[in-house]
Short mmCIF file of C-alpha atoms and ligand atoms in Angstrom, two decimals:
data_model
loop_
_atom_site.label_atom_id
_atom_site.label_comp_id
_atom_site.label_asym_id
_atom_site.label_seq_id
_atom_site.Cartn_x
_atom_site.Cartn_y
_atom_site.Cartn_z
CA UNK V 732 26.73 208.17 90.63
CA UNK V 733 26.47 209.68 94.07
CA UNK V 734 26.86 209.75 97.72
CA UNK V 735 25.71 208.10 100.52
CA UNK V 736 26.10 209.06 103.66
CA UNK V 737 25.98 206.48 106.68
CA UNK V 738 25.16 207.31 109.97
CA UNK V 739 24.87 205.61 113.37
CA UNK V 740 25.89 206.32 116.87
CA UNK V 741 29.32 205.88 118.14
CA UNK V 742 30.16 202.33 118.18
CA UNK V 743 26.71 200.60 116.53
CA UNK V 744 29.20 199.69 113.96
CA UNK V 745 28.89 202.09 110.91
CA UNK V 746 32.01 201.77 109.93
CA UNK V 747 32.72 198.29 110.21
CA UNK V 748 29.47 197.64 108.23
CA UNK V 749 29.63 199.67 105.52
CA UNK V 750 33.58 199.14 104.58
CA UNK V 751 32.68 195.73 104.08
CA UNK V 752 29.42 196.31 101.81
CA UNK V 753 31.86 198.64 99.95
CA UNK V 754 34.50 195.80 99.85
CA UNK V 755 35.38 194.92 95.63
CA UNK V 756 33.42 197.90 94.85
CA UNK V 757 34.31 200.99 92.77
CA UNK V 758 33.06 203.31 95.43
CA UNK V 759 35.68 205.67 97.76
CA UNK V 760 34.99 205.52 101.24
CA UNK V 761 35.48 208.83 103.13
CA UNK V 762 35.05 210.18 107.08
CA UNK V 763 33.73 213.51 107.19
CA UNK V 764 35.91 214.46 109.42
CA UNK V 765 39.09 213.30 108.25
CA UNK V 766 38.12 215.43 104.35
CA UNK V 767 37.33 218.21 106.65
CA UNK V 768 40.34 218.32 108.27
CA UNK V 769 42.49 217.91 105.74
CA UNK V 770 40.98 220.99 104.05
CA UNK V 771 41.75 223.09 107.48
CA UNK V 772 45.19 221.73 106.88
CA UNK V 773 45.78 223.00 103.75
CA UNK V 774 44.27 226.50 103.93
CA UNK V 775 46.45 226.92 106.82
CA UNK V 776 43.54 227.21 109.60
CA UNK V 777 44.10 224.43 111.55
CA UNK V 778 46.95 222.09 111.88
CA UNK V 779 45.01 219.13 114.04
CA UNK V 780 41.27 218.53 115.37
CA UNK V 781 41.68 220.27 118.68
CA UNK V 782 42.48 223.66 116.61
CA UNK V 783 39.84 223.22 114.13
CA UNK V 784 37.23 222.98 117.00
CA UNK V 785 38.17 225.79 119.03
CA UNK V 786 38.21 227.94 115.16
CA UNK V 787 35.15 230.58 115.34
CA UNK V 788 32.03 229.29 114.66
CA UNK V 789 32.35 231.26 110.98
CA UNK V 790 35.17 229.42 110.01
CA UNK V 791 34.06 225.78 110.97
CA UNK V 792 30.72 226.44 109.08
CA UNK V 793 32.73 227.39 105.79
CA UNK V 794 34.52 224.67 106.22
CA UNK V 795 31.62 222.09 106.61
CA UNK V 796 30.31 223.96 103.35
CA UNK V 797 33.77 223.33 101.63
CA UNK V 798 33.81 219.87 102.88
CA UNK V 799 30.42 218.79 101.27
CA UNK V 800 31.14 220.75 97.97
CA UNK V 801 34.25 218.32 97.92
CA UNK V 802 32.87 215.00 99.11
CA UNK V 803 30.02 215.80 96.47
CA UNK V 804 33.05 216.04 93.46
CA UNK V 805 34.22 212.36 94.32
CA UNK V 806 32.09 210.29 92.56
CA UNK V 807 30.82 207.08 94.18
CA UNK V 808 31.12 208.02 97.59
CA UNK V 809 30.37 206.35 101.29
CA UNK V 810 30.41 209.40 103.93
CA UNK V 811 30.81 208.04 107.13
CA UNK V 812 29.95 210.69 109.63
CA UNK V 813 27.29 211.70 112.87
CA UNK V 814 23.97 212.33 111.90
CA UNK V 815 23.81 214.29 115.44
CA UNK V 816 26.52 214.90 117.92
CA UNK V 817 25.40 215.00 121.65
CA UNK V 818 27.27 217.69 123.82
CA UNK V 819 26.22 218.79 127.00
CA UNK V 820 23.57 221.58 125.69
CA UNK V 821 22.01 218.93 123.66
CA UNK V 822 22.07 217.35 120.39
CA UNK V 823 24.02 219.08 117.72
CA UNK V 824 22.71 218.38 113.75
CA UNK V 825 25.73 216.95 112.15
CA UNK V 826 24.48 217.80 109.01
CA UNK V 827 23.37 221.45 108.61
CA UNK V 828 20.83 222.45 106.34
CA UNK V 829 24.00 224.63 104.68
CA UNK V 830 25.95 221.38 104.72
CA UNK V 831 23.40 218.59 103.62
CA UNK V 832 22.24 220.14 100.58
CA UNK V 833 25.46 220.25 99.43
CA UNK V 834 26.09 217.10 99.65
CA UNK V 835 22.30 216.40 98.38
CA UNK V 836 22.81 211.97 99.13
CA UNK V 837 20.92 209.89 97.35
CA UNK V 838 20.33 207.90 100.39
CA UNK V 839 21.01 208.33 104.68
CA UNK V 840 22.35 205.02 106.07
CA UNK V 841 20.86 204.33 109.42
CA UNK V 842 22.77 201.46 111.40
CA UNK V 843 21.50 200.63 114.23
CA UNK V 844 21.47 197.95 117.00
CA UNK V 845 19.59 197.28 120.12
CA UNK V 846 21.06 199.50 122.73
CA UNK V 847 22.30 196.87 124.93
CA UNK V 848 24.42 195.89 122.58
CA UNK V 849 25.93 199.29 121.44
CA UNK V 850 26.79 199.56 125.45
CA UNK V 851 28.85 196.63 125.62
CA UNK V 852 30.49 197.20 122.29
CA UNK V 853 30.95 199.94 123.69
CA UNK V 854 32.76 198.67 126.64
CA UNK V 855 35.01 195.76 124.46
CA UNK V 856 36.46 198.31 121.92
CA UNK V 857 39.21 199.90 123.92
CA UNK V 858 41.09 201.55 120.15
CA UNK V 859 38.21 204.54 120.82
CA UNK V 860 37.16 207.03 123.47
CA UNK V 861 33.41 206.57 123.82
CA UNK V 862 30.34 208.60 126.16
CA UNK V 863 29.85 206.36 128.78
CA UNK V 864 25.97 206.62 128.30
CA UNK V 865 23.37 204.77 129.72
CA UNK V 866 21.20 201.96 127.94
CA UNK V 867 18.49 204.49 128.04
CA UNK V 868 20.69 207.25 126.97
CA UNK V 869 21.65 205.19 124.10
CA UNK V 870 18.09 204.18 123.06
CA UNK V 871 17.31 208.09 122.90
CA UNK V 872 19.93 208.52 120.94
CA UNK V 873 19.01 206.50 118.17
CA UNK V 874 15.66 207.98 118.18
CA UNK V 875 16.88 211.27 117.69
CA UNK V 876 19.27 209.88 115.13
CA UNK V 877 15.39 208.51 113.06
CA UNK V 878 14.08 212.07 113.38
CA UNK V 879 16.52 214.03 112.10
CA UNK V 880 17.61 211.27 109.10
CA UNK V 881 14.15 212.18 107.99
CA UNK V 882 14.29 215.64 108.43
CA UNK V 883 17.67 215.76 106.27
CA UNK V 884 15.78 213.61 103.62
CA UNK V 885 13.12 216.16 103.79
CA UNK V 886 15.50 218.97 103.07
CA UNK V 887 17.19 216.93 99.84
CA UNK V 888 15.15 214.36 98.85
CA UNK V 889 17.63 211.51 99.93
CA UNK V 890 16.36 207.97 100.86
CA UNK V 891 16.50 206.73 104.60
CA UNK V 892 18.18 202.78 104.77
CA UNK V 893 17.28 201.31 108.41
CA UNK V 894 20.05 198.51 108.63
CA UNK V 895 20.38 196.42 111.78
CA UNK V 896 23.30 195.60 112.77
CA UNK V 897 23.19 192.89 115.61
CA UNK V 898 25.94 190.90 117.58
CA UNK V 899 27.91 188.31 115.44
CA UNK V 900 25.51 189.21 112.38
CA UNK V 901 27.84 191.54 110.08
CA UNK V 902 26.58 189.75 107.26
CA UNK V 903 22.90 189.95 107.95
CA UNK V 904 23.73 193.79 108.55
CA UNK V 905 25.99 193.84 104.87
CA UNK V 906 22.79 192.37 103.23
CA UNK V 907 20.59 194.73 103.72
CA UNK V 908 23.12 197.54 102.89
CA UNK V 909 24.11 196.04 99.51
CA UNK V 910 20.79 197.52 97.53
CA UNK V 911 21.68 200.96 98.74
CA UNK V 912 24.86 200.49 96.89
CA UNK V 913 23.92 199.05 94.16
CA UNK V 914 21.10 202.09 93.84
CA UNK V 915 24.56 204.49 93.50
CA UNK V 916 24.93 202.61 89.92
CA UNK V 917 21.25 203.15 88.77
CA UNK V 918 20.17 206.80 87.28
P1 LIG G 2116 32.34 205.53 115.58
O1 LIG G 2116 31.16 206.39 115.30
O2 LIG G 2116 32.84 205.78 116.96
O3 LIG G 2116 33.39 205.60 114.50
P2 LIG G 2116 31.31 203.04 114.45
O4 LIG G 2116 29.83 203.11 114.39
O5 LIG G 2116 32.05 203.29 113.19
O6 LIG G 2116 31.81 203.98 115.63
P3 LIG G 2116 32.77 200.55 114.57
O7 LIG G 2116 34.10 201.13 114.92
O8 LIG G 2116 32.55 200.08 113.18
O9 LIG G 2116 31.64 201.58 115.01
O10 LIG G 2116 32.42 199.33 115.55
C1 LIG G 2116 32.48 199.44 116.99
C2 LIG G 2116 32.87 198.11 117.62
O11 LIG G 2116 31.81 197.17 117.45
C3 LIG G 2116 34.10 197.47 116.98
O12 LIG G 2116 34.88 196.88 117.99
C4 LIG G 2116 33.52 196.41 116.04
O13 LIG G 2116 34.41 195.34 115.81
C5 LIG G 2116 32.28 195.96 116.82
N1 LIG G 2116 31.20 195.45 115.94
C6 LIG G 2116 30.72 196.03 114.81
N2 LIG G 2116 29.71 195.30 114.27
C7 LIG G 2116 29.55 194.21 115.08
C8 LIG G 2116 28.66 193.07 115.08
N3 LIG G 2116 27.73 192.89 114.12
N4 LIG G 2116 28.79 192.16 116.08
C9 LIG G 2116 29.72 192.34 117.04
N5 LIG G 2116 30.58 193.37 117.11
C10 LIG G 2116 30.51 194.31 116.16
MG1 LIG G 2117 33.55 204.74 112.70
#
């Protein structure tokens, strides 16, 4: 029993990856986001995204805290969220002290690709809104993405899960996420 939370900069693939390692399996498969949203919703704080950002800082941080408390209730759980969110003071933790051990994973899904490849996904997958970063940008970005991963499994004693996730090799990529699941069944 347990969560896992999998990480990954916007468009390496996270999602795609891990939705299919989850495929057949009794394990939910949440977005941050999307729990912590609905939760706005129903305390009457925020009727969309847009409002919950612009809530005071207070409010978003109790609400990150009520988020984790919840995603930590459900069991076999895949949280797919940002391990770091780049704005234009500089990398944001996605994961909080206050919010991480909370959700205390068992293990921190890294997915990663070679940034070349994140750019041009990038580039093909018109359904999302993506930075328009540089290769180099996106390199960085991943390294930051190693550094805190470890300093969140620091804080909580979670297990960081490098998984590759290059062009046309989803399956290679599914492979090497399947143990992670399977740890979710072991005590
Ligand atoms: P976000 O953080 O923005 O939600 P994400 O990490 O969840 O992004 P996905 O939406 O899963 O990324 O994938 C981004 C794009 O890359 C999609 O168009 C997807 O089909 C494509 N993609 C994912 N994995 C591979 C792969 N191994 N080879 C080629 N294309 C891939
Ligand atoms: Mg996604």
């Amino acid at each position: 029993m347990g969560v896992i939370v999998v990480t990954g900069i916007p468009g390496v693939g996270k999602t795609t990856v891990m939705q299919k390692a989850a495929e057949g399996m009794d394990i939910k498969f949440v977005t941050f986001g999307t729990v912590m949203i609905e939760i706005a919703k129903k305390l009457g704080w925020a009727n969309d995204r847009d409002e919950m950002r612009k809530l005071p800082i207070e409010k978003q941080r109790e609400l990150q805290i009520k988020t984790a408390e919840e995603v930590a209730k459900m069991g076999n759980v895949i949280v797919d969220t940002h391990c770091t969110i780049k704005t234009p003071q500089g990398y944001m933790p996605g994961l909080p002290e206050w919010v991480i051990t909370k959700l205390k994973p068992k293990t921190i899904v890294i997915v990663e690709a070679d940034p070349e490849e994140i750019y041009n996904r990038r580039q093909k997958d018109k359904t999302r809104k993506r930075d328009p970063d540089s290769i180099e940008e996106i390199a960085e970005h991943q390294q930051i993405n190693r550094a805190i991963a470890m300093a969140y499994a620091a804080l909580t004693g979670a297990t960081v899960k490098i998984v590759q996730n290059h062009d046309n090799a989803l399956d290679e990529a599914v492979k090497q996420a399947e143990p992670v699941l399977k740890g979710l069944y072991e005590e």
